[in-house]
Amino acid sequence: MSAHSPRVFSGVQPTGNLHLGNYLGAIRNFVRLQEEYDCLYCVVDLHAVTIWQEPAELRAATLEVASAFIAAGIDPEKQIIFNQSQVSAHAELAWIFNCVARLGWLNRMTQFKDKAGKNREKASVGLYAYPNLMAADILAYRATHVPIGEDQTQHLELARDIAQKFNNDFNAPDFFPLPEPLLQAEGARIMSLKDGSKKMSKSDPSDLARINLSDDADLIARKVRKARTDPEPLPGDPAGLAERPEARNLVGIYAALGDSSMERVLSEFGGRNFADFKSALTELCVEKLGPMGAEMKRLTADPGYVEDVLARGADRARAIAAPVMAEVYQTMGIVHR
Ligand code: TRP
C-alpha cells in the first residue's frame, strides 16, 4: 500500500536520569526492532530545551541517553544513533510544519496542557510547537514506523495529520508516509515503586520511587526492599492483582524483565509473601540491569567515543534527510540549491 520503504524512527529526551521505565518501556524495544528494520534512534535535545535545562546537565544527559542506547545493545554501526540538534533538517522541517499545522490542532494536545499547567502564559512557544518538531523528526526521514508509549499517540496522530495536509496542500500524494505507531505492550508500563497509580518518573522527588539504570546492586536491593506493597501474600493469578496496584507493578516488572508473563510469575510465586518475592526480584533486576549499568559506566568514562558515535550518526542521518528537505523546498517553490 505505502510507497515508502519501512524505516523506524524514535526519540528519547535527554532530561534527568534514565530509569527502568525508560528501559522496559522504550529502549529494550528499540533493541529488538533493529533485527527487522533500519532504525534511527535520536537523542532529542531540541525537545528537551522547550523547558529550561541546566547546560552541564543537558550535556551529561545527552551522553547518558546515547550510552544507554549502546549499552542496551543497539549497534551504532548498523543503526543510526545521533542527537537531533546536529542535523539541521529537524529544525528546518519543524518550521515548515509550523506553517502546515493549525492552531486548533495544537490546542487539543493534552501533553501541552499538562506540562504548561495553570501558568500557560509563561510556557515557552517551543513547548507549544513541540509536536510539530516531533513530526519533523519522523518525516525528515520518511520514517514509516514509530515505537512510542501510550502517552505519545496523540502526537503521532498529529504527525499523520501534518503529513496528510502537506501531501494535499502541495498536491503531492505519498510525498510523506503516514507513520504508524508501534505501541509498547501493556506490561511495559512501569509505575512508581512508592505509588502504583503513578508512572515511574525521573521527576519524582523521591529517588526511591524509581530504579535508575545507573544504580548499583546495593542500591537496587535497597529500593526493591523499600518498595511499597500490601500485607497480603501474592495471588495465584493476575485477576487477584486488580485492586493491588503496587503488587501488580512489581509482578509486572518481574514478568517484563524475565521475558515472562504475569500468569507465569504468579503460578510460581502465588501464595508466597513479599519478602521472598522481593529478593527474587532484586536478583533478577541485578542480573538484567547490572551488565548494562556497568557498560554505561564504562562509556561515561569515555565521552569522546560517545561523541564520535553521535557525530558519525548525525552524518549518516543528514545524508538521508538532506535530499528529503531538497524535495520539500522544491515542492513548495522555495528556491534552494
Ligand atoms: N516526544 C517524545 C517523548 O517525550 C520524544 C520524541 C521526540 C519522539 N521526537 C520523537 C518519539 C519522534 C518518537 C518519534 O517521549
PDB file of N, CA and C and ligand atoms in Angstrom, residues 9-13 30 42 44 47 84 111 115 130 133-135 137-138 146-149 151-152 155-156 202, ligand 1:
ATOM      1  N   PHE A   9      11.837   5.343  13.297  1.00  0.00           N
ATOM      2  CA  PHE A   9      12.450   6.490  13.981  1.00  0.00           C
ATOM      3  C   PHE A   9      11.869   6.565  15.382  1.00  0.00           C
ATOM      4  N   SER A  10      12.724   6.798  16.372  1.00  0.00           N
ATOM      5  CA  SER A  10      12.186   7.171  17.685  1.00  0.00           C
ATOM      6  C   SER A  10      13.156   8.090  18.407  1.00  0.00           C
ATOM      7  N   GLY A  11      12.635   8.768  19.397  1.00  0.00           N
ATOM      8  CA  GLY A  11      13.436   9.741  20.132  1.00  0.00           C
ATOM      9  C   GLY A  11      13.264   9.609  21.624  1.00  0.00           C
ATOM     10  N   VAL A  12      14.326   9.922  22.335  1.00  0.00           N
ATOM     11  CA  VAL A  12      14.276   9.970  23.806  1.00  0.00           C
ATOM     12  C   VAL A  12      14.850  11.306  24.245  1.00  0.00           C
ATOM     13  N   GLN A  13      14.165  11.969  25.163  1.00  0.00           N
ATOM     14  CA  GLN A  13      14.632  13.270  25.632  1.00  0.00           C
ATOM     15  C   GLN A  13      15.761  13.129  26.655  1.00  0.00           C
ATOM     16  N   PHE A  30      13.560  -0.809  21.243  1.00  0.00           N
ATOM     17  CA  PHE A  30      14.412  -0.304  20.153  1.00  0.00           C
ATOM     18  C   PHE A  30      15.431  -1.373  19.752  1.00  0.00           C
ATOM     19  N   CYS A  42      17.223   8.721  18.170  1.00  0.00           N
ATOM     20  CA  CYS A  42      17.639  10.115  18.272  1.00  0.00           C
ATOM     21  C   CYS A  42      17.531  10.611  19.718  1.00  0.00           C
ATOM     22  N   VAL A  44      16.729  13.600  21.597  1.00  0.00           N
ATOM     23  CA  VAL A  44      16.034  14.806  21.124  1.00  0.00           C
ATOM     24  C   VAL A  44      16.323  16.000  22.045  1.00  0.00           C
ATOM     25  N   HIS A  47      13.975  19.037  21.754  1.00  0.00           N
ATOM     26  CA  HIS A  47      12.742  18.895  22.532  1.00  0.00           C
ATOM     27  C   HIS A  47      13.002  19.200  24.009  1.00  0.00           C
ATOM     28  N   GLN A  84      19.598  15.139  17.869  1.00  0.00           N
ATOM     29  CA  GLN A  84      18.737  15.907  16.968  1.00  0.00           C
ATOM     30  C   GLN A  84      19.371  17.205  16.471  1.00  0.00           C
ATOM     31  N   GLN A 111      -0.765  16.831  26.249  1.00  0.00           N
ATOM     32  CA  GLN A 111       0.509  16.911  26.950  1.00  0.00           C
ATOM     33  C   GLN A 111       0.907  18.364  27.194  1.00  0.00           C
ATOM     34  N   LYS A 115       1.750  19.843  30.780  1.00  0.00           N
ATOM     35  CA  LYS A 115       3.070  20.392  31.086  1.00  0.00           C
ATOM     36  C   LYS A 115       3.023  21.881  31.365  1.00  0.00           C
ATOM     37  N   TYR A 130       6.105  21.910  20.146  1.00  0.00           N
ATOM     38  CA  TYR A 130       6.807  20.626  20.331  1.00  0.00           C
ATOM     39  C   TYR A 130       6.313  19.520  19.385  1.00  0.00           C
ATOM     40  N   LEU A 133       7.723  19.727  15.882  1.00  0.00           N
ATOM     41  CA  LEU A 133       9.115  19.285  15.807  1.00  0.00           C
ATOM     42  C   LEU A 133       9.184  17.756  15.797  1.00  0.00           C
ATOM     43  N   MET A 134       8.336  17.141  16.580  1.00  0.00           N
ATOM     44  CA  MET A 134       8.310  15.668  16.609  1.00  0.00           C
ATOM     45  C   MET A 134       7.888  15.113  15.243  1.00  0.00           C
ATOM     46  N   ALA A 135       6.920  15.757  14.614  1.00  0.00           N
ATOM     47  CA  ALA A 135       6.508  15.335  13.263  1.00  0.00           C
ATOM     48  C   ALA A 135       7.678  15.492  12.296  1.00  0.00           C
ATOM     49  N   ASP A 137      10.886  15.367  13.041  1.00  0.00           N
ATOM     50  CA  ASP A 137      11.861  14.306  13.333  1.00  0.00           C
ATOM     51  C   ASP A 137      11.579  13.076  12.476  1.00  0.00           C
ATOM     52  N   ILE A 138      10.316  12.699  12.500  1.00  0.00           N
ATOM     53  CA  ILE A 138       9.908  11.448  11.861  1.00  0.00           C
ATOM     54  C   ILE A 138       9.911  11.593  10.339  1.00  0.00           C
ATOM     55  N   VAL A 146       6.961   4.090  14.199  1.00  0.00           N
ATOM     56  CA  VAL A 146       7.468   4.874  15.318  1.00  0.00           C
ATOM     57  C   VAL A 146       7.124   4.182  16.639  1.00  0.00           C
ATOM     58  N   PRO A 147       8.109   3.564  17.285  1.00  0.00           N
ATOM     59  CA  PRO A 147       7.844   2.978  18.595  1.00  0.00           C
ATOM     60  C   PRO A 147       7.637   4.085  19.630  1.00  0.00           C
ATOM     61  N   ILE A 148       6.497   4.045  20.281  1.00  0.00           N
ATOM     62  CA  ILE A 148       6.167   5.072  21.274  1.00  0.00           C
ATOM     63  C   ILE A 148       5.379   4.448  22.417  1.00  0.00           C
ATOM     64  N   GLY A 149       5.350   5.138  23.514  1.00  0.00           N
ATOM     65  CA  GLY A 149       4.455   4.782  24.610  1.00  0.00           C
ATOM     66  C   GLY A 149       3.085   5.405  24.359  1.00  0.00           C
ATOM     67  N   ASP A 151       1.482   7.521  25.880  1.00  0.00           N
ATOM     68  CA  ASP A 151       1.374   8.976  26.079  1.00  0.00           C
ATOM     69  C   ASP A 151       1.734   9.779  24.830  1.00  0.00           C
ATOM     70  N   GLN A 152       2.303   9.121  23.816  1.00  0.00           N
ATOM     71  CA  GLN A 152       2.690   9.859  22.612  1.00  0.00           C
ATOM     72  C   GLN A 152       1.764   9.594  21.421  1.00  0.00           C
ATOM     73  N   HIS A 155       0.432  12.757  19.772  1.00  0.00           N
ATOM     74  CA  HIS A 155       1.441  13.450  18.971  1.00  0.00           C
ATOM     75  C   HIS A 155       1.668  12.742  17.639  1.00  0.00           C
ATOM     76  N   LEU A 156       1.622  11.426  17.660  1.00  0.00           N
ATOM     77  CA  LEU A 156       1.834  10.709  16.402  1.00  0.00           C
ATOM     78  C   LEU A 156       0.661  10.906  15.450  1.00  0.00           C
ATOM     79  N   LYS A 202      11.307  10.319  36.156  1.00  0.00           N
ATOM     80  CA  LYS A 202      12.564  10.954  36.562  1.00  0.00           C
ATOM     81  C   LYS A 202      12.299  12.183  37.420  1.00  0.00           C
TER      82      LYS A 202
HETATM   83  N1  TRP B   1       8.013  13.257  22.437  1.00  0.00           N
HETATM   84  C1  TRP B   1       8.700  12.043  22.713  1.00  0.00           C
HETATM   85  C2  TRP B   1       8.676  11.794  24.225  1.00  0.00           C
HETATM   86  O1  TRP B   1       8.611  12.564  25.056  1.00  0.00           O
HETATM   87  C3  TRP B   1      10.126  12.061  22.266  1.00  0.00           C
HETATM   88  C4  TRP B   1      10.228  12.229  20.792  1.00  0.00           C
HETATM   89  C5  TRP B   1      10.653  13.324  20.129  1.00  0.00           C
HETATM   90  C6  TRP B   1       9.894  11.270  19.815  1.00  0.00           C
HETATM   91  N2  TRP B   1      10.618  13.109  18.790  1.00  0.00           N
HETATM   92  C7  TRP B   1      10.160  11.882  18.563  1.00  0.00           C
HETATM   93  C8  TRP B   1       9.399   9.959  19.865  1.00  0.00           C
HETATM   94  C9  TRP B   1       9.915  11.207  17.373  1.00  0.00           C
HETATM   95  C10 TRP B   1       9.164   9.299  18.674  1.00  0.00           C
HETATM   96  C11 TRP B   1       9.412   9.929  17.428  1.00  0.00           C
HETATM   97  O2  TRP B   1       8.790  10.788  24.718  1.00  0.00           O
END
